[in-house]
Coordinates of C-alpha atoms in Angstrom, one line a residue:
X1 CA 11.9 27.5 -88.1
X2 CA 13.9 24.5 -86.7
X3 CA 17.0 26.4 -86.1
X4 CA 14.9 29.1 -85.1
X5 CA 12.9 27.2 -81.7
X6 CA 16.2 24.9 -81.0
X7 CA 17.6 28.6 -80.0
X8 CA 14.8 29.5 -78.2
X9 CA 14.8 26.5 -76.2
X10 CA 18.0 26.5 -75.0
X11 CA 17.7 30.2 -74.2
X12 CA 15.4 29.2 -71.6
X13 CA 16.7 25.9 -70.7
X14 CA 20.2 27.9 -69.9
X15 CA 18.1 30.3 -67.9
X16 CA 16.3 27.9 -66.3
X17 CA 19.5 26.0 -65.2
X18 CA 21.0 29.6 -64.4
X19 CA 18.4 31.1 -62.4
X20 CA 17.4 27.9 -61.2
X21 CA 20.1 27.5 -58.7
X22 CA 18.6 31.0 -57.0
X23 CA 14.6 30.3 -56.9
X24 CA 16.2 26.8 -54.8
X25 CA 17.8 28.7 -52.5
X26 CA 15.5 31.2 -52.2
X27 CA 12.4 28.5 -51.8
X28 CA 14.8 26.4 -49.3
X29 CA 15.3 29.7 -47.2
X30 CA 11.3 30.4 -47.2
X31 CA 10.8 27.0 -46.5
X32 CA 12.7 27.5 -43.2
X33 CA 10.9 30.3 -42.3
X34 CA 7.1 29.1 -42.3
X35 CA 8.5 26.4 -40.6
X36 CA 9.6 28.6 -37.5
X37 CA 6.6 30.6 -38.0
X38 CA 4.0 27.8 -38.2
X39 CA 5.8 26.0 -35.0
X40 CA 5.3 29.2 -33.1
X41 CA 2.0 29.9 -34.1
X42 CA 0.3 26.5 -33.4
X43 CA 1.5 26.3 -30.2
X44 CA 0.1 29.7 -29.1
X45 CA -3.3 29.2 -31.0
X46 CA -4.6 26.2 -28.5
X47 CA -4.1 28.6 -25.3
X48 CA -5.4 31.6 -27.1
X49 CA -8.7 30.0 -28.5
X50 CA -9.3 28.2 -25.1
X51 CA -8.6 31.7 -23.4
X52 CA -10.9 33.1 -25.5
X53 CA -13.9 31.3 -24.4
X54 CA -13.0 31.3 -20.7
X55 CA -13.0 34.6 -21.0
X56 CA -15.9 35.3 -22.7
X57 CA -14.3 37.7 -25.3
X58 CA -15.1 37.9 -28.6
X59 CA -12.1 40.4 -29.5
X60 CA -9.5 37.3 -28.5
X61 CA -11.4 35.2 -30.2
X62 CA -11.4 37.2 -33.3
X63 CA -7.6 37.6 -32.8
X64 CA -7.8 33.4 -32.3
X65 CA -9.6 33.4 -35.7
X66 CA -7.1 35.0 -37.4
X67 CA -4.2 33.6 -35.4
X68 CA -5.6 30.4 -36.7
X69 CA -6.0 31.4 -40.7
X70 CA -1.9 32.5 -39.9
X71 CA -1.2 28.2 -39.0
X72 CA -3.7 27.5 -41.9
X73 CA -2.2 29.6 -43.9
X74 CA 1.5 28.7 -43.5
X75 CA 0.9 24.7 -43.3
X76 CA -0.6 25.6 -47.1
X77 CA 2.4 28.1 -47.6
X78 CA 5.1 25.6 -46.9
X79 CA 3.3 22.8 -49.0
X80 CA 3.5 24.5 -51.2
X81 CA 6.9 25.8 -51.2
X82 CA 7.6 22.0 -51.0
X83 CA 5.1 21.0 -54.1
X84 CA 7.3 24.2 -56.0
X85 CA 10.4 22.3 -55.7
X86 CA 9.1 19.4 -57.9
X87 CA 10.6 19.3 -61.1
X88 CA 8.8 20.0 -64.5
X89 CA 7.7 16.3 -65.8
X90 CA 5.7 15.6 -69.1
X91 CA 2.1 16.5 -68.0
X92 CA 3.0 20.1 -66.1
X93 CA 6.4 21.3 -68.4
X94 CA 6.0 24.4 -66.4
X95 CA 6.7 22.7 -62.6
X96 CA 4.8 23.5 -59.8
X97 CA 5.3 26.3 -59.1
X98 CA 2.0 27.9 -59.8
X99 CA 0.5 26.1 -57.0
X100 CA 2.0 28.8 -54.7
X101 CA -0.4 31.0 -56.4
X102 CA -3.2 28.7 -55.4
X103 CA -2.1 28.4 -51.8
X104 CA -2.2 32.2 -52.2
X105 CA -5.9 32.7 -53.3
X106 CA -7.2 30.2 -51.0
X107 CA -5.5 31.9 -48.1
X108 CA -7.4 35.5 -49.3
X109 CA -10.7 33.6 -49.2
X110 CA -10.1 32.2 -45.9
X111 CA -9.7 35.6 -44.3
X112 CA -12.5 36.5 -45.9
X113 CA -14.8 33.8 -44.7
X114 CA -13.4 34.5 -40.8
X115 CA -14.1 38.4 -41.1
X116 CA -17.7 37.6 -42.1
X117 CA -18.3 35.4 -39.2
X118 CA -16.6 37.8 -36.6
X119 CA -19.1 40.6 -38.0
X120 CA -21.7 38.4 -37.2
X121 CA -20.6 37.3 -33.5
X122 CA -20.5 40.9 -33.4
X123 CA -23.8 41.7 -33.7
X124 CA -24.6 39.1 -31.5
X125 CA -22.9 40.4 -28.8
X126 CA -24.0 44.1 -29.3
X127 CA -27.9 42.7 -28.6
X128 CA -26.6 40.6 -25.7
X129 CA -23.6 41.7 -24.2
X130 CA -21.4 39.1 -22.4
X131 CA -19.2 39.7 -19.6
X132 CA -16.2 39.5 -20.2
X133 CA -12.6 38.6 -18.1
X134 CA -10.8 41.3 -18.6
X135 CA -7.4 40.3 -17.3
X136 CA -6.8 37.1 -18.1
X137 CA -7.9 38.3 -21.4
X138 CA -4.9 41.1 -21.5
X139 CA -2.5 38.4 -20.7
X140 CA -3.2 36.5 -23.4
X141 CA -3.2 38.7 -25.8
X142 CA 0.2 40.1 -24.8
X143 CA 1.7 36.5 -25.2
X144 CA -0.3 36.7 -28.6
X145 CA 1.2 40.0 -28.9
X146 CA 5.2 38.3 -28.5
X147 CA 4.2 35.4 -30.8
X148 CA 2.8 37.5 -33.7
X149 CA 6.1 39.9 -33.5
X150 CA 8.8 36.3 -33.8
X151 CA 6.9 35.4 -36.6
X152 CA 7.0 39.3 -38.2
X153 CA 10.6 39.1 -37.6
X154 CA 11.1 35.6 -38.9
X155 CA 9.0 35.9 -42.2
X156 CA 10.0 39.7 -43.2
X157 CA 13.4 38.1 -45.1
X158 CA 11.1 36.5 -47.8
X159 CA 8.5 38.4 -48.1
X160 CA 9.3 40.7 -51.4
X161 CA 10.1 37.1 -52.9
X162 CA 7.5 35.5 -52.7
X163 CA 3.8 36.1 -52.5
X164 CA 3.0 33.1 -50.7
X165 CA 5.4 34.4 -47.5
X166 CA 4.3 37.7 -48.6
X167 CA 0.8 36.8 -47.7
X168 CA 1.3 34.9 -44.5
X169 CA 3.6 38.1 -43.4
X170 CA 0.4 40.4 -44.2
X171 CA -2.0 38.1 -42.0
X172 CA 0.6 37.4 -39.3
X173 CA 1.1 41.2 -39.6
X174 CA -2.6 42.5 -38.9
X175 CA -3.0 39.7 -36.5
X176 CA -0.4 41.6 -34.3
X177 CA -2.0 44.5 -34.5
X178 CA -5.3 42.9 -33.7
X179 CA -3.2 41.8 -30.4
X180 CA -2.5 45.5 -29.9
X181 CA -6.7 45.7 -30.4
X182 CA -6.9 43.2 -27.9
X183 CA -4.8 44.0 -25.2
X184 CA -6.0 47.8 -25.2
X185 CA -9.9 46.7 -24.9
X186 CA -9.0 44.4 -22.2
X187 CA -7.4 47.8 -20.2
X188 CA -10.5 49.7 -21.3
X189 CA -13.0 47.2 -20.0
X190 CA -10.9 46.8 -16.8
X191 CA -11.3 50.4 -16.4
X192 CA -15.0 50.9 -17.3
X193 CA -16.8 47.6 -16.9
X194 CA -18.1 48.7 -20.7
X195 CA -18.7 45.1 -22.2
X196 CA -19.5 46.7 -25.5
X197 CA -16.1 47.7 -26.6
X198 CA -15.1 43.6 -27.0
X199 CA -17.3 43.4 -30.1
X200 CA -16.7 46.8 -31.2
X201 CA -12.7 45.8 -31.7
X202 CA -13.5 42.5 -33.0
X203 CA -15.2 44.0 -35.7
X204 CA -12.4 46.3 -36.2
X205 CA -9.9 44.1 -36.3
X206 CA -11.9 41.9 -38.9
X207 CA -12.5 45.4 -40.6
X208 CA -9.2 46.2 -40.9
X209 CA -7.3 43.3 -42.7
X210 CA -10.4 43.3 -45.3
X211 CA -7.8 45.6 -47.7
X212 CA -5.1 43.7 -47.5
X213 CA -6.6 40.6 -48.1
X214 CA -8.5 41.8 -50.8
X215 CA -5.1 42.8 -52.1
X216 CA -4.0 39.5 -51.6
X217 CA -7.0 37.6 -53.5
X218 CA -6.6 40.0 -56.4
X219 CA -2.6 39.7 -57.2
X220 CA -2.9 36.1 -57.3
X221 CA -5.9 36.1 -59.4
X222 CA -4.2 38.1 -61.8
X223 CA -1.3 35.2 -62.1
X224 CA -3.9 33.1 -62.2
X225 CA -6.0 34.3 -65.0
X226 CA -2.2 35.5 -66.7
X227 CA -2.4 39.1 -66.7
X228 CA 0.8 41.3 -67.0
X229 CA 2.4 40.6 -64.1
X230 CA 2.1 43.6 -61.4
X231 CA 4.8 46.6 -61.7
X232 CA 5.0 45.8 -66.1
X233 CA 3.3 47.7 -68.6
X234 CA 2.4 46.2 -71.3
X235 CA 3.1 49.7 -73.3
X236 CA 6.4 49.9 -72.0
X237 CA 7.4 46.6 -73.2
X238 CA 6.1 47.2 -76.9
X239 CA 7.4 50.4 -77.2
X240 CA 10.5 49.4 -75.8
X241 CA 11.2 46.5 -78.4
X242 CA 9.8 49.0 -80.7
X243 CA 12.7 51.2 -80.0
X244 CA 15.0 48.3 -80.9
X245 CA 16.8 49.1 -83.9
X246 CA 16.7 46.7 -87.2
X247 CA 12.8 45.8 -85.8
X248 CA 9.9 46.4 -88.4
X249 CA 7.1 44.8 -86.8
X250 CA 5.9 43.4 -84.0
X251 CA 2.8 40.9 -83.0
X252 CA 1.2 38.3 -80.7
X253 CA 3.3 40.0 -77.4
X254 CA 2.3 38.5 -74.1
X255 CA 3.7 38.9 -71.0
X256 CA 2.4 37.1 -67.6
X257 CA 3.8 35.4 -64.8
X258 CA 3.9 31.9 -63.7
X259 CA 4.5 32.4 -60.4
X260 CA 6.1 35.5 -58.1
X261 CA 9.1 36.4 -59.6
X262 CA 9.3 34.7 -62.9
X263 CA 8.3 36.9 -65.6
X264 CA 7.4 35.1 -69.1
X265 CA 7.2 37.0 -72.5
X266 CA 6.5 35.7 -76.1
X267 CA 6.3 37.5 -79.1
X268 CA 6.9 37.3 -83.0
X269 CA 9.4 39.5 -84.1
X270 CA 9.4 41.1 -87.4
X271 CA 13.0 42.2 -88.6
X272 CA 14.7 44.6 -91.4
X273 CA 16.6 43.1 -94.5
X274 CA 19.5 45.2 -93.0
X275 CA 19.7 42.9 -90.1
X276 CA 22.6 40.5 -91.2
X277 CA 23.0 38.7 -87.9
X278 CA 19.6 37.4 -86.1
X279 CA 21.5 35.9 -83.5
X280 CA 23.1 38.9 -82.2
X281 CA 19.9 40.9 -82.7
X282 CA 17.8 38.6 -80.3
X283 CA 20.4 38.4 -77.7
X284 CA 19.8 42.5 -77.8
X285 CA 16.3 42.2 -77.3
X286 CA 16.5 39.1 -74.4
X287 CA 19.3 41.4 -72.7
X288 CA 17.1 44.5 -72.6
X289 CA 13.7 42.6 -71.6
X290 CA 15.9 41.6 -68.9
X291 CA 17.7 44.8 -68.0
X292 CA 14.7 46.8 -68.1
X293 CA 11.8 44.8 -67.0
X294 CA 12.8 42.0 -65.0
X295 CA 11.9 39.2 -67.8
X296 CA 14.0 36.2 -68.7
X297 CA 11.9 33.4 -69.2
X298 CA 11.9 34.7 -72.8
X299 CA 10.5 33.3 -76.4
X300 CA 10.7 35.0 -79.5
X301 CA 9.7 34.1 -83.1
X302 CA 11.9 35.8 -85.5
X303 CA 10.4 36.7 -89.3
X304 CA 11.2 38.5 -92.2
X305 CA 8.9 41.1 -94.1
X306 CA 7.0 38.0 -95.7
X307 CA 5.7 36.1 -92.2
X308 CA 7.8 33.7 -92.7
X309 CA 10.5 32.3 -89.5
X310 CA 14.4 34.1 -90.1
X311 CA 16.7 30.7 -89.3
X312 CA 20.1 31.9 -87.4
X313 CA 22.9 30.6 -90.4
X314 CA 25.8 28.8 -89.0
X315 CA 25.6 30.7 -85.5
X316 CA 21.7 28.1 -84.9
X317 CA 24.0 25.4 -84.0
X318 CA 25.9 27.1 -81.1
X319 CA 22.7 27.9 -79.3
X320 CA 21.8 23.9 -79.8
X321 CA 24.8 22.9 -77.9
X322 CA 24.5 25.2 -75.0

């Protein structure tokens, strides 16, 4: 068994020191862009909340609201990008990483909490209508408009990396097309005089990112509660090492994720008396988890028919020195 775990260990201290290199520069690139993207963002949020009360309209101040869970959002975002780039130490082996996830969830319940209380402004307003400032309320909401689309621009690089851009991209996203809400009731009003289509687009814009954000809240839930990471099956990874000839049994497989993009599987690994070298049979295995499904923070527990651990012979003390 000792020969057996040494490998395993530095399988995953090589990847780590491998793969490592990438998640820093991939963290130091997303790091860069919340930074732009919160910069731009607090600066417009002041003039768009104080425009929203001069002007009396509950649709800007719903696009303030979630122009405001966007800064929220990536102060907590680039924290913890920050907090991920600690290294493990002996009470979290794991890092930080997972706090990404966190920053994640809390971000889904935020929008939630701001959707409910622009539903209820809403109401409000429909059983006493305010009047509101139409133009002044377009303008803004076409600088909100500009803003939201730099910060689109500026976040869309790292946003199928990481699901803590990926969900400051989504809010920044339906913010802009709240803007779009925004600006087109402030026309329509300008036109009509009808004060009651300000509440009726602040309720659809706190309508429509309800989806996403629900999207949001459950992905990171499932990290957190380590469920098979999203786009794995856990049928297609057994029947897969299934397929692998010399095994005769498998057990205990889990796969879940410790943060976006870094995939973790163990499993004990029942092998054939034909099977003369174990080394070279779990280097097949760790090359087609990785090939197939994306998985290389990998460790296996290698046995014979009898339950007991298969040690590597004289190849255990390469994979110690690596």
């Amino acid at each position: 068994m000792g020969h057996d775990h040494a490998h395993s260990h530095s399988k995953t201290h090589t990847q780590g020191h491998g793969g490592g290199h990438g998640h820093d520069h991939g963290r130091g690139a997303n790091a860069r862009q919340l930074t732009w993207a919160l910069i731009l963002t607090s600066c417009f949020l002041v003039a768009e909340v104080v425009g929203g009360i001069l002007t009396q309209s509950l649709a800007l101040i719903s696009d303030a609201a979630h122009m405001f869970t966007d800064a929220a959002g990536l102060a907590i975002a680039l924290a913890a990008v920050k907090l991920g780039e600690r290294p493990a130490d002996a009470k979290r082996t794991f890092g930080y990483a997972r706090f990404e996830i966190l920053a994640a969830a809390f971000n889904a319940v935020l929008l939630f909490l701001v959707a409910i209380y622009i539903l209820y402004e809403a109401y409000l307003r429909f059983t006493q209508p305010a009047d509101v400032h139409s133009l002044p309320m377009l303008a803004i909401a076409s600088l909100g408009l500009l803003v939201n689309f730099a910060c689109m621009k500026i976040l869309d690089a790292g946003k199928d990396e990481s699901l803590n851009v990926k969900g400051a991209y989504l809010e920044v996203w339906a913010d802009m097309l709240g803007s779009v809400g925004v600006i087109l009731a402030a026309i329509a009003i300008w036109l009509t005089g009808w004060n009651w289509i300000d509440p009726l687009v602040a309720v659809a814009i706190g309508l429509w990112v309800l989806p996403r954000t629900w999207s949001l809240l459950r992905e990171s839930l499932n990290i957190l509660l380590q469920g098979v990471p999203e786009g794995i099956a856990i049928a297609d990874v057994e029947q897969a090492l299934r397929a692998v000839p010399g095994l005769s049994g498998l057990h205990s497989l889990h796969v879940w994720a410790m943060t976006s993009g870094q995939n973790v599987l163990s499993a004990h690994i029942e092998i054939g008396p034909d099977i003369a070298d174990a080394m070279a049979f779990r280097q097949r295995v760790e090359t087609l988890l990785h090939e197939r499904f994306g998985i290389d923070h990998i460790t296996i527990q290698l046995e014979d028919g009898s339950g007991h651990c298969v040690t590597e012979g004289p190849h255990a003390d390469d994979g110690k020195n690596h």
